[in-house]
Amino acid sequence: MRFALDDQPVDYLDGDSIAVAVVRAGQHPQHGGALCLAGDCGNCSADVAGVPFTRTCLTPARPGLRVRRHPAVGGPPLRLDPPKNPVASPAQTSVQVHRRHVDIAVIGAGRSGTAAAASARAAGHDVMVLDSESGFEVVGVYPGPIVVVRTPEHMLHVHAHEVVIATGAADVHPVCEGNMLRGIVTWGAADILRERSVDLGRTVTVDLTELARFDGIDGQVTAVVFTDGRSTPCDTAIVTSATRAPRDLLARMVSDPGVSVVGPAAERYDLPPCPTDGIVCPCSKVTVGDLQMVWDKGFTHLELVKRAALCGTGTCQGGVCMPHLRAFVTEKSGAPAAPFTGRPASRQLTIAEAAADVFLDPFRRTALHDEHLKLGAQMDRFGGWWRPWNYGDFMREYWAVREGVSLGDVSTLGKMIVSGPDVVEALERLYPTTIADIRPGRSRYVLLLNERGHLIDDGMVCRESDDRFVLTFTSGGASFAEAWVRDWIETWGLNVRIMDRTISLGAINVTGPLAGELLRRVGVPESPKFLQHRHADVAGVACHIMRLSFTGEASFELHHPVAHSAELWQTLMLAGRDLNITPHGLQALFALRLEKGHVIVGMDTELDTTPRRINMDWAVKMDKPDFIGRTALARTADLPDHRRLFGLTMDGPAPTEGAPIYVGDRIVGHVASAFMSPTVGKAIMLGWQKHSPWVDTVTVDGRTAHVTDTPFYDPQGARARI
Amino acid sequence: MNEFVETLLELTWHEPKSSYDVVIVGGGGHGLATAYYLATRHGITNVAVVEADYIGSGNSGRNTTIIRANYGIPESIRFYRHSQKLYSDLEQETGCWVMHATKGLIWLAHTETAMRAERARVLLNTACDAQTVLITPTEVKQLCPQIDLSGGGRYPVLGASHHLPASTARHDRVVWAYAQGAMQRGVHVLQNTQVTGLLRDGDRVVGVRTSNGDIAAGTVMSAVGGDVSQLAAHAGLRLPVRTHPLQAFVTNGYGQGFGPIISDTELLCYISQTARGQMLIGHEYDRESSFSLQSSFQFLQANAAKMSYLLPFVRDLKILRQWTGRCDVSADFSPIMGFTGVDGFVISTGWGTWGFKAIPAGGEQMAELIATGTTPELIQPFALSRFAADHAMADQGSTGTR
């Protein structure tokens, strides 16, 4: 059986890891360096099946596998040819995630792990043992605790009440002159190789404390030189040591009451002798000379040595260098040096493996999504929803609203029913506007403020009866508003019931001078007057009809059970065919409302927008005893204020939204919204001046713009009342 | 011996004294840069920087090293643009190689709303000399051949803004450049010295109480990250600051092959390739406030997935390490610099996810403020008093990845 190493065939025996097979073939998975074959170092990592930095000692050999050594200098190349399928990759087309819930997860199946598992089982616990030799490589222990594990077949997320880290201790690697030659193995690796019947040739065993250096020719070890000067020729040098290195990376990674460390992983071993020569960190090719140099330059702290020399920041995360680095700093400083912090990943995983089975927030679609697509809409995501941006020509849609009739899908609006004996009191506190004098069947535009008196949303309040109201909120603000209203009513302890209908109700805005005519054709002979609302069947669908106006024309929002959205839409489109009915998207809507000077919260407003700053003090009744934001508005009322949103007009095309507004050379603000209005015949804008005294003439896009009263269109509001 | 080590300059340590003209709490980039500029620009060297752990052990050593000025309000653009220029000259001025590399930053838009924001960013940046241009999807592809313009069918690229002078530098080496320059001129840096309180004389702050004894000071400056609210409380100050964890991760090191920095408003994450070849992926700070430094798997999972949609080639890269810092986020997402209303106590905080890029300008301006006793014009908009005046420096659109 064979696999390919740098395109050359390598024979292997059943049960060989890639690394063992490579050593059997007289080669090295990299270009040299001591091998532990236990996953502790990075000296055997290579590109396996297109994935660099794979530990070949933990990867079983398979027929036809393609293994490539990393370059001797520099990293493996970045892949520049992305796979066609974005959710797949050449190496891993799909990654499964398995989940396990256990009482106790024991990491490590050595003596300490086996003992810990046995006693936990004896106590009646459900125990899972995770060991890399059985194919369970622990990536990290995360708060929870959650143990993330990669296996050859899938990822495994283990949710455990307790985690016992019993990872044991590792062989200490040699650090001396010649330690990056081929043919050097740890005692444990030699055991594994002998067990696999690998011919090691002439071997010499040397204890770390007696090791002076390795001699070699052409990168291959030829002799071990002892501290007493003896030199013994060999093909394989086996390094032993009385001391060991705790495998405590996982233990250093997490501090969680559910995580404990037992056995050698928790033990304090003697440090090896302070290294004097050789590579101390094979992953980053850091020499003892590098450590000495940074120390001499004043980097006299283990973390500073690590960061200055980049020691311990590679694949093995200090697996090789930690004892030597500590020995070095301890000797130089005369004080025992603690290990540096451990961080995930203990064993590397690919980004595909990390990403597997992730849940991303869904993009929401209204019940009319398919209707929009059928009409050729260009869809865009806005406020978490897919919405029509336009249906091909937003100016055609604009004119349909201004001169005929149009439909808009406003199903995304926040919709809420509030009722109960304290409902008026609750709404009086919630909104800065007066609520008590809204009569049943009437509605009112409202601002929603936070405690700082800053605008967070707006909408309508529709009174249905003495103790029942329907509230609407903006599409983007709906989910926040729901929590906001609920939390405040809970805080006040008022007797009010809340039912959110944002998802269960669809809403279609019928707008334009012919909107009333269209409603007559579908069974509403007498449509409500401006700012009135009532329940009625429209084409057989039970609707709550709200008459208001955001576009500036007569507008009827038909709120209805979402199951009937498509049928209602189709009926309206059919009934309006000879009226040239044309649905409108957001692009047209933004233009239409701008002509009316209506702000869009979040687009025209900012973090600290008070009603005063957008000239909407009329929507605030400071004579009310209390409402959210009142204290702040009272406090700031007399402070100097330099910020104001103005209507602006100028000749020529509309400037790009966001364009700076100048007074002379000084930027005083920016254009929040802009549109070349065919009805006004000029570019119209809402723009901020943030430096007082405010002026009437400013410069935008190199042109002169004039402060202009809003609304720009139909200032008397007659058209909305047709 | 490698180049990385050879090019380091020497840190000169001093025996601590019991009194200094200026004591700066926090041995990160901002604290050390302030000390450096006090020494080099104003000849004030009787200065101690007091650090609880080792220099650069906080956010200065945990950030994702992006230096940019493509903000959304003129005050911020001017400040960060100035910082960008100081960064460009830093190697020459200090003689330290900080691995400064200009890469350009591509800020992707997937929706019309995002395009509107990028167009606005370009206009305001251009007006303030920050060199940002609008680019088409084709141009994005030319600058970053690895990108999937369909965003995996989920995040199509409609366009982007391209901030040309965006760069990166090695975070630790910036810290050391300032430390070395300050220490060489006689500034004392006291590591492993935790500040446990402030010394008061009436209302005035006159020094710091530390784990190694009291230190008197003419002026105390807070340049701490994470624990700033606790330190300010010793001066009787309540700051409009919340502290959130901020996480990031890197892959192993690969050959160079990814030129620009890619950032994404909608996905709230960004990616660049470090000088060591690692792909570095960061994200907006965690939503919940916390002082925890523990990394979460949810973070790794979500960001691994998001990046895979935009850059499918990353799927086979091996994740090396993830980590967490703490960021202090002010109520309006802009920094807070300057006087506090408490005599003898000045502050530099609210650096959120954008403190690294501000190190040179923040340090230079705070040094001038301490040396002259007046607030330099560049940082006047960022005074603590703006919150009481209800004049936010609101630029949420440019925080973190936005």
PDB file of C-alpha atoms in Angstrom, chain A residues 50-54 75-80 82-83 85-95 97 99 142-143 146 148 150 155 157 253-256 284-287 289-290 293-294 296-301 303-304 307-310 312-317 343-345 347-358 360-363 378 380-382 386 389 452 454 603-604 606-608 610 613 635-636 639-643 656-660 662 667 669-670 672-673 690-691, chain B residues 1-2 4-13 53-58 60-62 72-75 78 110-113 116 119-120 123-124 127-128 141 145-148 150-156 158 170-173 176 191-192 240 249 251-258 266 273 276-279 281 287 294-298 300-309 311-324 331-333 387-396:
ATOM      1  CA  GLY A  50      -4.440  19.817   0.654  1.00  0.00           C
ATOM      2  CA  VAL A  51      -4.513  20.780   4.321  1.00  0.00           C
ATOM      3  CA  PRO A  52      -1.142  22.053   5.566  1.00  0.00           C
ATOM      4  CA  PHE A  53      -0.176  21.848   9.244  1.00  0.00           C
ATOM      5  CA  THR A  54      -1.676  18.399   9.668  1.00  0.00           C
ATOM      6  CA  GLY A  75       4.999  28.880   5.137  1.00  0.00           C
ATOM      7  CA  PRO A  76       3.067  26.658   2.755  1.00  0.00           C
ATOM      8  CA  PRO A  77       1.485  28.634  -0.064  1.00  0.00           C
ATOM      9  CA  LEU A  78      -1.946  30.176   0.299  1.00  0.00           C
ATOM     10  CA  ARG A  79      -4.441  28.563  -2.019  1.00  0.00           C
ATOM     11  CA  LEU A  80      -5.397  31.049  -4.718  1.00  0.00           C
ATOM     12  CA  PRO A  82     -11.137  29.029  -4.426  1.00  0.00           C
ATOM     13  CA  PRO A  83     -13.397  26.001  -4.759  1.00  0.00           C
ATOM     14  CA  ASN A  85     -18.923  25.419  -4.212  1.00  0.00           C
ATOM     15  CA  PRO A  86     -18.757  27.906  -1.372  1.00  0.00           C
ATOM     16  CA  VAL A  87     -19.996  25.509   1.262  1.00  0.00           C
ATOM     17  CA  ALA A  88     -17.500  22.833   0.381  1.00  0.00           C
ATOM     18  CA  SER A  89     -13.736  22.646   0.240  1.00  0.00           C
ATOM     19  CA  PRO A  90     -11.431  20.302  -1.648  1.00  0.00           C
ATOM     20  CA  ALA A  91     -10.362  18.533   1.506  1.00  0.00           C
ATOM     21  CA  GLN A  92     -13.643  18.535   3.361  1.00  0.00           C
ATOM     22  CA  THR A  93     -16.809  18.650   1.335  1.00  0.00           C
ATOM     23  CA  SER A  94     -18.952  18.699   4.427  1.00  0.00           C
ATOM     24  CA  VAL A  95     -18.203  18.430   8.087  1.00  0.00           C
ATOM     25  CA  VAL A  97     -21.025  17.752  13.999  1.00  0.00           C
ATOM     26  CA  ARG A  99     -23.022  16.313  20.092  1.00  0.00           C
ATOM     27  CA  TYR A 142     -14.359  26.314  26.568  1.00  0.00           C
ATOM     28  CA  PRO A 143     -16.498  27.905  29.257  1.00  0.00           C
ATOM     29  CA  ILE A 146     -17.750  22.499  26.384  1.00  0.00           C
ATOM     30  CA  VAL A 148     -14.549  20.671  21.206  1.00  0.00           C
ATOM     31  CA  ARG A 150     -12.038  16.664  16.113  1.00  0.00           C
ATOM     32  CA  MET A 155     -16.416  17.164  14.837  1.00  0.00           C
ATOM     33  CA  HIS A 157     -18.985  18.921  20.765  1.00  0.00           C
ATOM     34  CA  MET A 253      -6.623  27.497  28.772  1.00  0.00           C
ATOM     35  CA  VAL A 254      -9.682  27.631  30.960  1.00  0.00           C
ATOM     36  CA  SER A 255     -10.548  28.556  34.508  1.00  0.00           C
ATOM     37  CA  ASP A 256     -13.951  27.075  35.127  1.00  0.00           C
ATOM     38  CA  SER A 284       9.077  29.494  14.659  1.00  0.00           C
ATOM     39  CA  LYS A 285      12.754  28.512  14.214  1.00  0.00           C
ATOM     40  CA  VAL A 286      13.848  30.437  17.310  1.00  0.00           C
ATOM     41  CA  THR A 287      17.383  29.777  18.526  1.00  0.00           C
ATOM     42  CA  GLY A 289      20.910  32.811  20.634  1.00  0.00           C
ATOM     43  CA  ASP A 290      17.670  34.661  19.889  1.00  0.00           C
ATOM     44  CA  MET A 293      19.756  38.493  22.457  1.00  0.00           C
ATOM     45  CA  VAL A 294      16.291  39.602  23.517  1.00  0.00           C
ATOM     46  CA  ASP A 296      20.312  41.207  26.726  1.00  0.00           C
ATOM     47  CA  LYS A 297      18.133  43.914  25.165  1.00  0.00           C
ATOM     48  CA  GLY A 298      16.056  44.166  28.305  1.00  0.00           C
ATOM     49  CA  PHE A 299      13.176  41.824  27.497  1.00  0.00           C
ATOM     50  CA  THR A 300      13.557  40.312  30.939  1.00  0.00           C
ATOM     51  CA  HIS A 301      10.168  38.713  31.518  1.00  0.00           C
ATOM     52  CA  GLU A 303       6.102  36.892  28.273  1.00  0.00           C
ATOM     53  CA  LEU A 304       8.368  39.566  26.823  1.00  0.00           C
ATOM     54  CA  ARG A 307       6.768  37.943  22.302  1.00  0.00           C
ATOM     55  CA  ALA A 308      10.125  39.434  21.360  1.00  0.00           C
ATOM     56  CA  ALA A 309      11.598  36.178  20.078  1.00  0.00           C
ATOM     57  CA  LEU A 310       8.229  34.707  18.962  1.00  0.00           C
ATOM     58  CA  GLY A 312       6.152  29.261  21.536  1.00  0.00           C
ATOM     59  CA  THR A 313       3.765  30.954  19.138  1.00  0.00           C
ATOM     60  CA  GLY A 314       3.695  28.204  16.517  1.00  0.00           C
ATOM     61  CA  THR A 315       1.824  24.993  15.780  1.00  0.00           C
ATOM     62  CA  CYS A 316       2.643  23.223  19.042  1.00  0.00           C
ATOM     63  CA  GLN A 317       1.833  26.266  21.223  1.00  0.00           C
ATOM     64  CA  ARG A 343      -5.141  29.483  24.423  1.00  0.00           C
ATOM     65  CA  PRO A 344      -7.267  27.461  22.054  1.00  0.00           C
ATOM     66  CA  ALA A 345      -6.654  25.673  19.781  1.00  0.00           C
ATOM     67  CA  ARG A 347      -4.955  20.834  18.437  1.00  0.00           C
ATOM     68  CA  GLN A 348      -5.515  22.659  15.216  1.00  0.00           C
ATOM     69  CA  LEU A 349      -8.752  22.469  13.338  1.00  0.00           C
ATOM     70  CA  THR A 350      -9.582  23.871   9.940  1.00  0.00           C
ATOM     71  CA  ILE A 351     -11.878  26.843   9.538  1.00  0.00           C
ATOM     72  CA  ALA A 352     -14.351  24.471   7.862  1.00  0.00           C
ATOM     73  CA  GLU A 353     -14.300  22.263  10.942  1.00  0.00           C
ATOM     74  CA  ALA A 354     -14.825  25.241  13.222  1.00  0.00           C
ATOM     75  CA  ALA A 355     -17.664  26.547  11.055  1.00  0.00           C
ATOM     76  CA  ALA A 356     -19.497  23.265  10.831  1.00  0.00           C
ATOM     77  CA  ASP A 357     -23.148  23.276  11.833  1.00  0.00           C
ATOM     78  CA  VAL A 358     -23.165  26.967  12.643  1.00  0.00           C
ATOM     79  CA  LEU A 360     -26.549  32.195  11.333  1.00  0.00           C
ATOM     80  CA  ASP A 361     -29.496  34.532  11.698  1.00  0.00           C
ATOM     81  CA  PRO A 362     -32.005  33.862   8.945  1.00  0.00           C
ATOM     82  CA  PHE A 363     -33.002  36.588   6.524  1.00  0.00           C
ATOM     83  CA  GLN A 378     -34.849  43.699  -7.223  1.00  0.00           C
ATOM     84  CA  ASP A 380     -32.641  44.017  -0.950  1.00  0.00           C
ATOM     85  CA  ARG A 381     -32.221  43.324   2.728  1.00  0.00           C
ATOM     86  CA  PHE A 382     -33.379  46.139   4.979  1.00  0.00           C
ATOM     87  CA  TRP A 386     -35.901  40.955   2.234  1.00  0.00           C
ATOM     88  CA  TRP A 389     -35.761  47.826  -3.584  1.00  0.00           C
ATOM     89  CA  ARG A 452     -31.816  60.202  27.418  1.00  0.00           C
ATOM     90  CA  HIS A 454     -33.045  60.485  22.200  1.00  0.00           C
ATOM     91  CA  MET A 603     -31.157  57.105   8.341  1.00  0.00           C
ATOM     92  CA  ASP A 604     -31.769  60.771   9.090  1.00  0.00           C
ATOM     93  CA  GLU A 606     -28.361  59.864  14.950  1.00  0.00           C
ATOM     94  CA  LEU A 607     -27.490  58.423  18.309  1.00  0.00           C
ATOM     95  CA  ASP A 608     -28.286  61.641  20.197  1.00  0.00           C
ATOM     96  CA  THR A 610     -33.716  64.750  20.411  1.00  0.00           C
ATOM     97  CA  ARG A 613     -32.954  68.579  16.807  1.00  0.00           C
ATOM     98  CA  ARG A 635     -32.407  68.944  31.821  1.00  0.00           C
ATOM     99  CA  THR A 636     -31.067  69.609  28.318  1.00  0.00           C
ATOM    100  CA  LEU A 639     -28.292  73.821  27.302  1.00  0.00           C
ATOM    101  CA  PRO A 640     -26.633  75.340  24.259  1.00  0.00           C
ATOM    102  CA  ASP A 641     -27.543  73.180  21.302  1.00  0.00           C
ATOM    103  CA  HIS A 642     -25.589  73.192  18.068  1.00  0.00           C
ATOM    104  CA  ARG A 643     -27.314  70.460  16.123  1.00  0.00           C
ATOM    105  CA  THR A 656     -24.917  61.727  -2.963  1.00  0.00           C
ATOM    106  CA  GLU A 657     -26.387  61.020   0.431  1.00  0.00           C
ATOM    107  CA  GLY A 658     -23.702  61.589   3.024  1.00  0.00           C
ATOM    108  CA  ALA A 659     -22.158  64.529   1.173  1.00  0.00           C
ATOM    109  CA  PRO A 660     -20.539  67.039   3.515  1.00  0.00           C
ATOM    110  CA  TYR A 662     -19.914  73.352   4.069  1.00  0.00           C
ATOM    111  CA  ILE A 667     -17.657  71.157   7.231  1.00  0.00           C
ATOM    112  CA  GLY A 669     -22.630  68.615   8.757  1.00  0.00           C
ATOM    113  CA  HIS A 670     -23.749  66.206   6.091  1.00  0.00           C
ATOM    114  CA  ALA A 672     -28.754  62.709   5.382  1.00  0.00           C
ATOM    115  CA  SER A 673     -31.201  62.174   2.504  1.00  0.00           C
ATOM    116  CA  LYS A 690     -23.860  70.754  13.766  1.00  0.00           C
ATOM    117  CA  HIS A 691     -22.244  74.089  14.431  1.00  0.00           C
TER     118      HIS A 691
ATOM    119  CA  MET B   1      19.618  34.859  14.810  1.00  0.00           C
ATOM    120  CA  ASN B   2      16.675  36.295  12.990  1.00  0.00           C
ATOM    121  CA  PHE B   4      12.937  40.021  14.031  1.00  0.00           C
ATOM    122  CA  VAL B   5      15.225  39.768  17.042  1.00  0.00           C
ATOM    123  CA  GLU B   6      18.218  41.652  15.667  1.00  0.00           C
ATOM    124  CA  THR B   7      16.207  44.769  14.933  1.00  0.00           C
ATOM    125  CA  LEU B   8      14.909  45.192  18.461  1.00  0.00           C
ATOM    126  CA  LEU B   9      16.232  48.168  20.377  1.00  0.00           C
ATOM    127  CA  GLU B  10      17.150  48.117  24.018  1.00  0.00           C
ATOM    128  CA  LEU B  11      14.774  48.634  26.936  1.00  0.00           C
ATOM    129  CA  THR B  12      16.479  50.492  29.798  1.00  0.00           C
ATOM    130  CA  TRP B  13      15.003  49.743  33.208  1.00  0.00           C
ATOM    131  CA  ASP B  53       1.761  43.057  34.504  1.00  0.00           C
ATOM    132  CA  TYR B  54       4.318  43.513  31.702  1.00  0.00           C
ATOM    133  CA  ILE B  55       4.322  46.228  29.042  1.00  0.00           C
ATOM    134  CA  GLY B  56       1.849  45.528  26.265  1.00  0.00           C
ATOM    135  CA  SER B  57       0.141  42.776  28.256  1.00  0.00           C
ATOM    136  CA  GLY B  58      -3.333  44.255  27.836  1.00  0.00           C
ATOM    137  CA  SER B  60      -1.954  46.561  23.038  1.00  0.00           C
ATOM    138  CA  GLY B  61      -0.841  42.955  22.751  1.00  0.00           C
ATOM    139  CA  ARG B  62      -4.255  41.588  21.854  1.00  0.00           C
ATOM    140  CA  GLY B  72     -17.828  58.763   9.638  1.00  0.00           C
ATOM    141  CA  ILE B  73     -17.498  62.140  11.355  1.00  0.00           C
ATOM    142  CA  PRO B  74     -14.956  64.838  10.482  1.00  0.00           C
ATOM    143  CA  GLU B  75     -13.597  65.087  14.039  1.00  0.00           C
ATOM    144  CA  ARG B  78      -8.963  64.229  11.315  1.00  0.00           C
ATOM    145  CA  HIS B 110     -23.973  43.605   0.507  1.00  0.00           C
ATOM    146  CA  THR B 111     -27.120  45.747   0.571  1.00  0.00           C
ATOM    147  CA  GLU B 112     -28.307  49.079  -0.772  1.00  0.00           C
ATOM    148  CA  THR B 113     -28.251  50.458   2.767  1.00  0.00           C
ATOM    149  CA  ARG B 116     -25.356  54.180   0.894  1.00  0.00           C
ATOM    150  CA  ARG B 119     -20.784  56.201  -0.516  1.00  0.00           C
ATOM    151  CA  ALA B 120     -21.210  58.557   2.420  1.00  0.00           C
ATOM    152  CA  LEU B 123     -17.418  61.544   0.425  1.00  0.00           C
ATOM    153  CA  LEU B 124     -16.615  62.557   3.970  1.00  0.00           C
ATOM    154  CA  ALA B 127     -13.382  65.910   2.178  1.00  0.00           C
ATOM    155  CA  CYS B 128     -11.084  65.247   5.147  1.00  0.00           C
ATOM    156  CA  LYS B 141     -12.022  40.985  -7.335  1.00  0.00           C
ATOM    157  CA  PRO B 145      -8.764  37.442  -6.285  1.00  0.00           C
ATOM    158  CA  GLN B 146      -9.783  34.956  -3.588  1.00  0.00           C
ATOM    159  CA  ILE B 147     -13.120  36.613  -2.908  1.00  0.00           C
ATOM    160  CA  ASP B 148     -16.416  35.004  -3.901  1.00  0.00           C
ATOM    161  CA  SER B 150     -21.657  36.054  -4.666  1.00  0.00           C
ATOM    162  CA  GLY B 151     -20.813  35.710  -0.977  1.00  0.00           C
ATOM    163  CA  GLY B 152     -21.729  32.055  -1.082  1.00  0.00           C
ATOM    164  CA  GLY B 153     -25.100  33.046  -2.525  1.00  0.00           C
ATOM    165  CA  ARG B 154     -25.894  34.760   0.772  1.00  0.00           C
ATOM    166  CA  TYR B 155     -23.793  37.919   0.904  1.00  0.00           C
ATOM    167  CA  PRO B 156     -23.398  39.228  -2.662  1.00  0.00           C
ATOM    168  CA  LEU B 158     -22.528  45.123  -4.427  1.00  0.00           C
ATOM    169  CA  ARG B 170       3.265  44.670  14.647  1.00  0.00           C
ATOM    170  CA  HIS B 171       1.399  45.506  17.861  1.00  0.00           C
ATOM    171  CA  ASP B 172       4.128  44.504  20.327  1.00  0.00           C
ATOM    172  CA  ARG B 173       6.783  46.364  18.423  1.00  0.00           C
ATOM    173  CA  TRP B 176       8.340  48.573  22.487  1.00  0.00           C
ATOM    174  CA  GLN B 191       6.238  46.502  35.627  1.00  0.00           C
ATOM    175  CA  ASN B 192       4.390  44.127  37.994  1.00  0.00           C
ATOM    176  CA  PRO B 240     -19.992  56.562  30.567  1.00  0.00           C
ATOM    177  CA  PHE B 249      -8.145  34.371  16.001  1.00  0.00           C
ATOM    178  CA  THR B 251      -4.488  30.623  11.432  1.00  0.00           C
ATOM    179  CA  ASN B 252      -1.062  29.088  11.066  1.00  0.00           C
ATOM    180  CA  GLY B 253       1.439  30.969   8.953  1.00  0.00           C
ATOM    181  CA  TYR B 254       1.199  30.573   5.176  1.00  0.00           C
ATOM    182  CA  GLY B 255       3.137  32.108   2.320  1.00  0.00           C
ATOM    183  CA  GLN B 256       2.223  35.698   1.549  1.00  0.00           C
ATOM    184  CA  GLY B 257      -0.654  35.890  -0.928  1.00  0.00           C
ATOM    185  CA  PHE B 258      -3.413  38.042   0.523  1.00  0.00           C
ATOM    186  CA  GLU B 266     -22.921  43.345   7.784  1.00  0.00           C
ATOM    187  CA  GLN B 273      -2.636  38.452   6.470  1.00  0.00           C
ATOM    188  CA  ARG B 276       4.193  36.140   9.571  1.00  0.00           C
ATOM    189  CA  GLY B 277       1.735  34.813   7.013  1.00  0.00           C
ATOM    190  CA  GLN B 278      -1.082  34.137   9.442  1.00  0.00           C
ATOM    191  CA  MET B 279      -4.632  34.969   8.414  1.00  0.00           C
ATOM    192  CA  ILE B 281      -9.696  37.335  11.671  1.00  0.00           C
ATOM    193  CA  ARG B 287     -22.633  42.015  22.704  1.00  0.00           C
ATOM    194  CA  GLN B 294     -11.967  33.621  28.062  1.00  0.00           C
ATOM    195  CA  SER B 295     -12.443  32.843  24.401  1.00  0.00           C
ATOM    196  CA  SER B 296     -15.668  31.256  23.283  1.00  0.00           C
ATOM    197  CA  PHE B 297     -16.302  28.550  20.717  1.00  0.00           C
ATOM    198  CA  GLN B 298     -19.437  30.330  19.518  1.00  0.00           C
ATOM    199  CA  LEU B 300     -14.885  30.933  16.545  1.00  0.00           C
ATOM    200  CA  GLN B 301     -17.712  29.035  14.913  1.00  0.00           C
ATOM    201  CA  ALA B 302     -19.663  32.075  13.749  1.00  0.00           C
ATOM    202  CA  ASN B 303     -16.669  33.894  12.325  1.00  0.00           C
ATOM    203  CA  ALA B 304     -15.219  30.830  10.686  1.00  0.00           C
ATOM    204  CA  ALA B 305     -18.556  30.419   8.921  1.00  0.00           C
ATOM    205  CA  LYS B 306     -18.909  34.060   7.930  1.00  0.00           C
ATOM    206  CA  MET B 307     -15.422  34.239   6.451  1.00  0.00           C
ATOM    207  CA  SER B 308     -16.052  31.035   4.502  1.00  0.00           C
ATOM    208  CA  TYR B 309     -18.898  32.705   2.639  1.00  0.00           C
ATOM    209  CA  LEU B 311     -13.379  33.802   1.071  1.00  0.00           C
ATOM    210  CA  PRO B 312     -13.959  30.106   0.448  1.00  0.00           C
ATOM    211  CA  PHE B 313     -10.226  29.379   0.351  1.00  0.00           C
ATOM    212  CA  VAL B 314      -9.964  29.910   4.108  1.00  0.00           C
ATOM    213  CA  ARG B 315     -11.938  26.753   4.788  1.00  0.00           C
ATOM    214  CA  ASP B 316      -8.850  24.548   4.612  1.00  0.00           C
ATOM    215  CA  LEU B 317      -6.643  26.810   6.714  1.00  0.00           C
ATOM    216  CA  LYS B 318      -5.769  25.557  10.167  1.00  0.00           C
ATOM    217  CA  ILE B 319      -6.720  27.702  13.138  1.00  0.00           C
ATOM    218  CA  LEU B 320      -3.722  28.269  15.367  1.00  0.00           C
ATOM    219  CA  ARG B 321      -4.916  30.385  18.238  1.00  0.00           C
ATOM    220  CA  GLN B 322      -7.785  32.494  19.477  1.00  0.00           C
ATOM    221  CA  TRP B 323      -7.735  35.084  22.230  1.00  0.00           C
ATOM    222  CA  THR B 324      -9.734  37.793  23.937  1.00  0.00           C
ATOM    223  CA  ALA B 331     -21.767  55.846  25.328  1.00  0.00           C
ATOM    224  CA  ASP B 332     -21.232  57.380  21.872  1.00  0.00           C
ATOM    225  CA  PHE B 333     -18.617  54.927  20.566  1.00  0.00           C
ATOM    226  CA  PHE B 387     -21.864  63.706  27.618  1.00  0.00           C
ATOM    227  CA  ALA B 388     -23.321  66.178  30.098  1.00  0.00           C
ATOM    228  CA  ALA B 389     -23.779  68.648  27.225  1.00  0.00           C
ATOM    229  CA  ASP B 390     -25.659  66.014  25.192  1.00  0.00           C
ATOM    230  CA  HIS B 391     -23.323  66.454  22.228  1.00  0.00           C
ATOM    231  CA  ALA B 392     -22.370  62.927  21.257  1.00  0.00           C
ATOM    232  CA  MET B 393     -19.461  62.258  18.912  1.00  0.00           C
ATOM    233  CA  ALA B 394     -21.683  59.575  17.474  1.00  0.00           C
ATOM    234  CA  ASP B 395     -19.969  57.452  14.911  1.00  0.00           C
ATOM    235  CA  GLN B 396     -21.419  54.046  15.460  1.00  0.00           C
TER     236      GLN B 396
END
